[in-house]
XYZ file of C-alpha atoms in Angstrom:
73
model
C 52.307 18.651 1.465
C 49.566 17.504 3.823
C 46.216 16.428 2.450
C 43.460 19.010 2.510
C 39.786 18.179 2.652
C 37.656 20.361 0.412
C 34.020 21.040 1.256
C 32.429 20.598 -2.169
C 29.077 22.002 -1.059
C 30.698 25.191 0.221
C 32.724 25.605 -2.958
C 29.614 25.070 -5.077
C 27.597 27.588 -3.051
C 30.371 30.172 -3.368
C 30.595 29.743 -7.130
C 26.816 29.970 -7.531
C 26.698 33.114 -5.406
C 29.412 34.819 -7.463
C 27.769 33.761 -10.705
C 24.373 35.031 -9.548
C 25.949 38.426 -8.825
C 27.598 38.523 -12.256
C 24.349 37.581 -13.990
C 22.525 40.301 -12.019
C 25.126 42.834 -13.199
C 24.518 41.770 -16.794
C 20.752 42.104 -16.333
C 21.281 45.669 -15.067
C 23.086 46.424 -18.345
C 20.228 44.969 -20.382
C 22.095 41.768 -21.194
C 20.155 38.556 -20.633
C 22.384 35.464 -20.651
C 20.775 32.354 -22.086
C 21.658 28.676 -22.110
C 20.299 26.900 -25.184
C 20.269 23.112 -25.074
C 19.756 20.733 -27.965
C 18.782 17.140 -27.292
C 18.542 14.707 -30.167
C 16.800 11.425 -29.495
C 15.401 9.951 -26.301
C 18.506 9.023 -24.290
C 17.407 9.189 -20.603
C 20.923 9.956 -19.325
C 21.290 12.838 -21.776
C 17.840 14.151 -20.866
C 18.815 14.148 -17.177
C 22.088 15.928 -17.955
C 20.269 18.634 -19.930
C 17.652 18.992 -17.197
C 20.357 19.472 -14.553
C 22.151 22.112 -16.640
C 18.906 24.004 -17.160
C 18.090 23.849 -13.442
C 21.535 25.181 -12.507
C 21.240 28.001 -15.050
C 17.838 29.040 -13.742
C 19.139 29.059 -10.148
C 21.622 31.811 -11.025
C 19.197 33.793 -13.199
C 20.140 32.543 -16.655
C 17.294 32.047 -19.124
C 17.110 28.651 -20.830
C 15.851 27.452 -24.183
C 15.285 23.736 -24.727
C 15.342 22.280 -28.225
C 14.459 18.593 -28.613
C 14.566 16.714 -31.864
C 13.917 13.161 -32.916
C 16.893 10.907 -33.546
C 16.147 10.714 -37.270
C 17.000 14.367 -37.898
């Protein structure tokens, strides 16, 4: 089987477009999807990961809730 080059940006855009449409359909039915994140402590890499997930969710119309707690919880 010959190698096939995949355009990651195109695949990502297609997935986001489909997901945006699905989220819009849910909104029309009165359903509001939400991504809740919980971050414990001050790990910069984890904070960046959470931030990126929240940004992606917002781009497709998903509400986000951010919960941050100290590492001594």
